[in-house]
Amino acid sequence: MGFKLSRIDILSEKLVEFVAREASRIRYDKQKLQVVTGPTLAGLSLDTIKAVASEVVKERNGLLYCNLCRKGPYTKRGMYLHLIRVHRYDLKVMISEELRERIARIT
Ligand SMILES: [Zn+2]
């Protein structure tokens, strides 16, 4: 079968929001995620979100720091806004690489 690159690209763009939330410890609706990804890719997308989120934010003494540019500490909301405003493209690239690897393993 195989997934077209453009499809991974579109999905990556959609997952940026979820990764920023997961990384900032802000709750999000898993049901909404499934609507975005479709049922087939829901599990794989959730694993991708968790993997990328754990890379981009480090928690020290209960405070959140950006692991991409070392800035911080941030509140949850501040961390979320920093990721969306400064690292949107970085997140998209990381997500798309992670998705590609995970999809390659199952196809
Ligand atoms: Zn940063």
Coordinates of N, CA, C and O and ligand atoms in Angstrom, one line a residue:
M1 N 0.8 -1.2 0.0 CA 0.0 0.0 0.0 C 0.9 1.3 0.0 O 1.2 1.8 -1.0
G2 N 1.3 1.7 1.2 CA 2.2 2.9 1.2 C 1.4 4.2 1.3 O 0.3 4.3 0.8
F3 N 2.0 5.1 2.1 CA 1.3 6.4 2.3 C 2.1 7.4 1.5 O 3.3 7.5 1.4
K4 N 1.3 8.3 0.8 CA 1.9 9.4 0.1 C 2.5 10.4 1.0 O 2.0 10.6 2.1
L5 N 3.6 10.9 0.6 CA 4.3 11.9 1.4 C 3.4 13.1 1.8 O 3.5 13.6 2.9
S6 N 2.6 13.5 0.8 CA 1.8 14.7 1.0 C 0.8 14.4 2.2 O 0.5 15.3 2.9
R7 N 0.4 13.2 2.3 CA -0.6 12.8 3.3 C 0.1 12.9 4.7 O -0.5 13.4 5.6
I8 N 1.3 12.5 4.8 CA 2.1 12.6 6.0 C 2.3 14.0 6.4 O 2.2 14.4 7.5
D9 N 2.6 14.8 5.3 CA 2.8 16.3 5.5 C 1.5 16.9 6.1 O 1.6 17.7 7.0
I10 N 0.4 16.6 5.6 CA -0.9 17.2 6.0 C -1.2 16.8 7.5 O -1.5 17.6 8.3
L11 N -1.0 15.5 7.7 CA -1.2 15.0 9.1 C -0.2 15.6 10.1 O -0.6 16.0 11.2
S12 N 1.0 15.8 9.7 CA 2.0 16.4 10.6 C 1.6 17.8 11.0 O 1.6 18.2 12.1
E13 N 1.1 18.6 10.0 CA 0.6 19.9 10.2 C -0.5 19.9 11.3 O -0.6 20.7 12.2
K14 N -1.4 19.0 11.1 CA -2.6 18.9 12.0 C -2.1 18.4 13.4 O -2.8 18.8 14.4
L15 N -1.1 17.7 13.6 CA -0.6 17.2 14.9 C 0.2 18.2 15.7 O 0.4 18.0 16.9
V16 N 0.6 19.3 15.0 CA 1.4 20.3 15.7 C 0.7 20.8 17.0 O 1.3 20.8 18.1
E17 N -0.5 21.1 16.8 CA -1.4 21.6 18.0 C -1.4 20.6 19.1 O -1.2 20.9 20.3
F18 N -1.6 19.3 18.8 CA -1.6 18.3 19.8 C -0.3 18.0 20.5 O -0.3 17.8 21.7
V19 N 0.8 18.1 19.7 CA 2.1 17.9 20.3 C 2.4 19.1 21.3 O 2.9 18.9 22.4
A20 N 2.1 20.3 20.9 CA 2.3 21.5 21.7 C 1.5 21.4 23.0 O 2.0 21.7 24.1
R21 N 0.3 20.8 23.0 CA -0.5 20.6 24.2 C 0.1 19.5 25.1 O 0.3 19.7 26.3
E22 N 0.4 18.4 24.5 CA 1.0 17.3 25.2 C 2.3 17.7 25.9 O 2.5 17.5 27.1
A23 N 3.1 18.4 25.2 CA 4.4 18.9 25.7 C 4.2 19.9 26.8 O 5.0 19.9 27.8
S24 N 3.2 20.7 26.8 CA 2.9 21.7 27.8 C 2.1 21.2 28.9 O 1.7 22.0 29.8
R25 N 1.8 19.9 28.9 CA 0.9 19.3 29.9 C -0.4 19.9 30.0 O -1.1 20.0 31.0
I26 N -0.9 20.3 28.8 CA -2.3 20.8 28.7 C -3.2 19.7 28.2 O -2.8 19.0 27.2
R27 N -4.3 19.4 28.8 CA -5.2 18.3 28.4 C -5.8 18.6 27.0 O -6.0 19.7 26.7
Y28 N -6.0 17.5 26.3 CA -6.7 17.6 25.0 C -7.6 16.4 24.8 O -7.4 15.4 25.4
D29 N -8.5 16.6 23.9 CA -9.6 15.6 23.7 C -9.1 14.5 22.8 O -8.8 14.8 21.6
K30 N -8.9 13.3 23.3 CA -8.4 12.2 22.5 C -9.4 11.8 21.4 O -9.0 11.3 20.3
Q31 N -10.7 12.1 21.7 CA -11.7 11.9 20.7 C -11.5 12.8 19.5 O -11.7 12.4 18.3
K32 N -11.2 14.0 19.8 CA -11.0 15.0 18.7 C -9.7 14.6 17.9 O -9.7 14.8 16.7
L33 N -8.7 14.1 18.6 CA -7.6 13.6 17.9 C -7.9 12.5 16.9 O -7.5 12.5 15.7
Q34 N -8.8 11.6 17.3 CA -9.2 10.5 16.4 C -10.0 11.0 15.2 O -9.9 10.4 14.1
V35 N -10.7 12.1 15.4 CA -11.5 12.7 14.3 C -10.5 13.2 13.3 O -10.6 13.1 12.0
V36 N -9.4 13.8 13.8 CA -8.4 14.4 12.9 C -7.6 13.4 12.2 O -7.3 13.5 11.0
T37 N -7.2 12.3 12.9 CA -6.3 11.3 12.2 C -7.0 10.2 11.5 O -6.5 9.6 10.6
G38 N -8.3 10.0 11.8 CA -9.0 8.8 11.3 C -8.6 7.6 12.2 O -7.6 7.6 12.8
P39 N -9.5 6.6 12.3 CA -9.3 5.5 13.2 C -8.1 4.7 12.9 O -7.4 4.2 13.9
T40 N -7.7 4.6 11.7 CA -6.5 3.7 11.3 C -5.2 4.2 11.9 O -4.4 3.5 12.4
L41 N -5.1 5.6 11.9 CA -3.8 6.2 12.3 C -3.8 6.7 13.7 O -2.9 7.4 14.2
A42 N -4.9 6.5 14.4 CA -5.1 7.1 15.7 C -4.0 6.7 16.7 O -3.4 7.5 17.4
G43 N -3.8 5.4 16.8 CA -2.9 4.9 17.8 C -1.5 5.3 17.5 O -0.7 5.8 18.3
L44 N -1.1 5.2 16.2 CA 0.2 5.6 15.7 C 0.4 7.1 15.9 O 1.5 7.5 16.3
S45 N -0.6 7.9 15.7 CA -0.5 9.3 15.9 C -0.3 9.7 17.3 O 0.5 10.6 17.7
L46 N -1.0 9.0 18.2 CA -0.9 9.2 19.7 C 0.6 8.9 20.1 O 1.2 9.7 20.9
D47 N 1.1 7.8 19.7 CA 2.5 7.4 20.0 C 3.5 8.5 19.5 O 4.4 8.8 20.2
T48 N 3.2 9.0 18.3 CA 4.0 10.0 17.7 C 4.0 11.3 18.5 O 5.0 11.9 18.8
I49 N 2.8 11.7 18.9 CA 2.6 12.9 19.7 C 3.4 12.8 21.0 O 4.2 13.7 21.4
K50 N 3.3 11.6 21.7 CA 4.0 11.5 23.0 C 5.5 11.4 22.8 O 6.2 12.0 23.6
A51 N 6.0 10.8 21.7 CA 7.4 10.7 21.5 C 8.0 12.1 21.2 O 9.0 12.5 21.8
V52 N 7.4 12.9 20.3 CA 7.9 14.2 20.0 C 7.8 15.1 21.2 O 8.7 15.9 21.5
A53 N 6.6 15.1 21.9 CA 6.4 16.0 23.0 C 7.5 15.8 24.1 O 8.0 16.7 24.7
S54 N 7.9 14.5 24.3 CA 8.9 14.2 25.3 C 10.3 14.7 24.9 O 11.1 15.0 25.7
E55 N 10.5 15.0 23.6 CA 11.7 15.5 23.1 C 11.8 17.0 23.2 O 12.9 17.5 23.4
V56 N 10.7 17.7 23.1 CA 10.8 19.2 23.0 C 10.7 19.9 24.3 O 11.1 21.1 24.4
V57 N 10.2 19.3 25.3 CA 10.1 20.0 26.6 C 10.7 19.1 27.7 O 10.6 17.9 27.8
K58 N 11.5 19.8 28.6 CA 12.1 19.1 29.7 C 11.5 19.7 31.0 O 11.3 21.0 31.1
E59 N 11.2 18.9 32.0 CA 10.6 19.4 33.2 C 11.7 19.3 34.3 O 12.3 18.2 34.4
R60 N 11.9 20.4 35.0 CA 12.9 20.4 36.1 C 12.3 21.1 37.3 O 11.8 22.2 37.2
N61 N 12.3 20.4 38.4 CA 11.6 20.9 39.6 C 10.2 21.4 39.4 O 9.8 22.5 39.9
G62 N 9.5 20.7 38.6 CA 8.1 21.1 38.3 C 7.9 22.2 37.3 O 6.8 22.7 37.1
L63 N 9.1 22.7 36.8 CA 9.0 23.8 35.8 C 9.3 23.3 34.4 O 10.1 22.4 34.2
L64 N 8.7 24.0 33.4 CA 8.8 23.5 32.0 C 9.9 24.4 31.3 O 9.8 25.6 31.3
Y65 N 10.8 23.7 30.6 CA 11.8 24.4 29.8 C 11.7 23.9 28.4 O 11.5 22.7 28.1
C66 N 12.0 24.8 27.4 CA 12.1 24.4 26.0 C 13.4 23.6 25.7 O 14.5 24.1 26.0
N67 N 13.3 22.4 25.2 CA 14.5 21.6 24.9 C 15.0 21.9 23.6 O 16.1 21.4 23.2
L68 N 14.4 22.8 22.8 CA 14.9 23.1 21.5 C 15.7 24.3 21.5 O 16.7 24.4 20.8
C69 N 15.4 25.3 22.3 CA 16.2 26.5 22.4 C 16.7 26.9 23.8 O 17.3 27.9 24.1
R70 N 16.3 26.0 24.8 CA 16.8 26.1 26.2 C 16.2 27.2 27.0 O 16.6 27.6 28.0
K71 N 15.1 27.8 26.4 CA 14.5 28.9 27.2 C 13.5 28.4 28.2 O 13.1 27.3 28.2
G72 N 13.2 29.2 29.1 CA 12.3 28.9 30.2 C 12.8 29.4 31.5 O 13.8 30.1 31.5
P73 N 12.2 29.1 32.6 CA 11.0 28.3 32.7 C 9.7 28.9 32.2 O 9.6 30.2 32.2
Y74 N 8.8 28.1 31.8 CA 7.5 28.6 31.4 C 6.3 28.0 32.2 O 6.5 26.9 32.7
T75 N 5.2 28.7 32.3 CA 4.0 28.1 32.7 C 3.5 27.2 31.6 O 4.0 27.2 30.5
K76 N 2.5 26.3 31.9 CA 1.9 25.5 30.9 C 1.5 26.3 29.7 O 1.8 26.0 28.5
R77 N 0.7 27.4 29.9 CA 0.2 28.2 28.9 C 1.3 28.9 28.1 O 1.3 29.0 26.9
G78 N 2.3 29.4 28.9 CA 3.5 30.0 28.2 C 4.3 29.1 27.4 O 4.8 29.4 26.3
M79 N 4.4 27.8 27.9 CA 5.1 26.8 27.1 C 4.4 26.5 25.8 O 5.1 26.4 24.7
Y80 N 3.1 26.4 25.9 CA 2.3 26.1 24.7 C 2.5 27.2 23.7 O 2.7 27.0 22.5
L81 N 2.3 28.5 24.1 CA 2.4 29.6 23.2 C 3.8 29.7 22.6 O 4.0 30.0 21.4
H82 N 4.9 29.4 23.4 CA 6.2 29.5 22.9 C 6.4 28.4 21.8 O 6.9 28.7 20.7
L83 N 5.9 27.2 22.0 CA 6.1 26.2 21.0 C 5.3 26.5 19.7 O 5.9 26.3 18.6
I84 N 4.1 27.0 19.8 CA 3.3 27.3 18.7 C 3.9 28.5 17.9 O 3.9 28.5 16.7
R85 N 4.4 29.5 18.6 CA 4.8 30.7 18.0 C 6.2 30.6 17.4 O 6.6 31.1 16.3
V86 N 7.1 30.0 18.2 CA 8.6 29.9 17.8 C 8.9 28.6 17.1 O 9.8 28.7 16.2
H87 N 8.3 27.5 17.5 CA 8.8 26.2 17.0 C 7.8 25.5 16.1 O 7.9 24.3 16.0
R88 N 6.8 26.2 15.6 CA 5.8 25.5 14.8 C 6.4 24.6 13.7 O 6.1 23.4 13.5
Y89 N 7.4 25.2 13.0 CA 8.0 24.5 11.9 C 8.9 23.3 12.4 O 8.9 22.2 11.8
D90 N 9.6 23.6 13.5 CA 10.5 22.5 14.1 C 9.6 21.3 14.4 O 10.0 20.2 14.2
L91 N 8.5 21.6 15.1 CA 7.6 20.5 15.5 C 7.1 19.8 14.3 O 7.0 18.5 14.3
K92 N 6.7 20.5 13.3 CA 6.1 19.8 12.1 C 7.2 18.9 11.5 O 6.8 17.7 11.1
V93 N 8.4 19.3 11.4 CA 9.5 18.5 10.8 C 9.7 17.2 11.7 O 9.8 16.1 11.2
M94 N 9.7 17.4 13.0 CA 10.0 16.3 13.9 C 8.8 15.3 13.8 O 9.0 14.1 13.8
I95 N 7.6 15.8 13.8 CA 6.4 15.0 13.7 C 6.4 14.2 12.4 O 6.2 12.9 12.4
S96 N 6.8 14.8 11.3 CA 6.7 14.1 10.0 C 7.8 13.0 10.0 O 7.6 12.0 9.4
E97 N 9.0 13.3 10.6 CA 10.0 12.2 10.6 C 9.6 11.0 11.5 O 9.8 9.9 11.1
E98 N 9.0 11.4 12.6 CA 8.5 10.3 13.5 C 7.4 9.5 12.8 O 7.4 8.2 12.9
L99 N 6.5 10.2 12.2 CA 5.4 9.5 11.5 C 5.9 8.6 10.4 O 5.5 7.4 10.3
R100 N 6.8 9.1 9.6 CA 7.4 8.3 8.5 C 8.0 7.0 9.0 O 7.8 6.0 8.5
E101 N 8.8 7.2 10.1 CA 9.5 6.0 10.7 C 8.4 4.9 11.2 O 8.6 3.8 10.9
R102 N 7.4 5.4 11.9 CA 6.4 4.5 12.4 C 5.6 3.9 11.4 O 5.2 2.7 11.5
I103 N 5.2 4.7 10.3 CA 4.4 4.1 9.2 C 5.2 3.1 8.5 O 4.7 2.0 8.1
A104 N 6.5 3.4 8.3 CA 7.4 2.4 7.5 C 7.5 1.1 8.2 O 7.6 0.0 7.6
R105 N 7.4 1.1 9.6 CA 7.5 -0.1 10.3 C 6.3 -1.0 10.2 O 6.3 -2.2 10.3
I106 N 5.1 -0.4 9.8 CA 3.9 -1.2 9.8 C 3.4 -1.5 8.3 O 2.5 -2.2 8.1
T107 N 4.1 -0.9 7.3 CA 3.7 -1.1 5.9 C 4.7 -1.9 5.2 O 5.7 -2.2 5.7
Ligands
ZN1 ZN 12.2 27.2 22.4

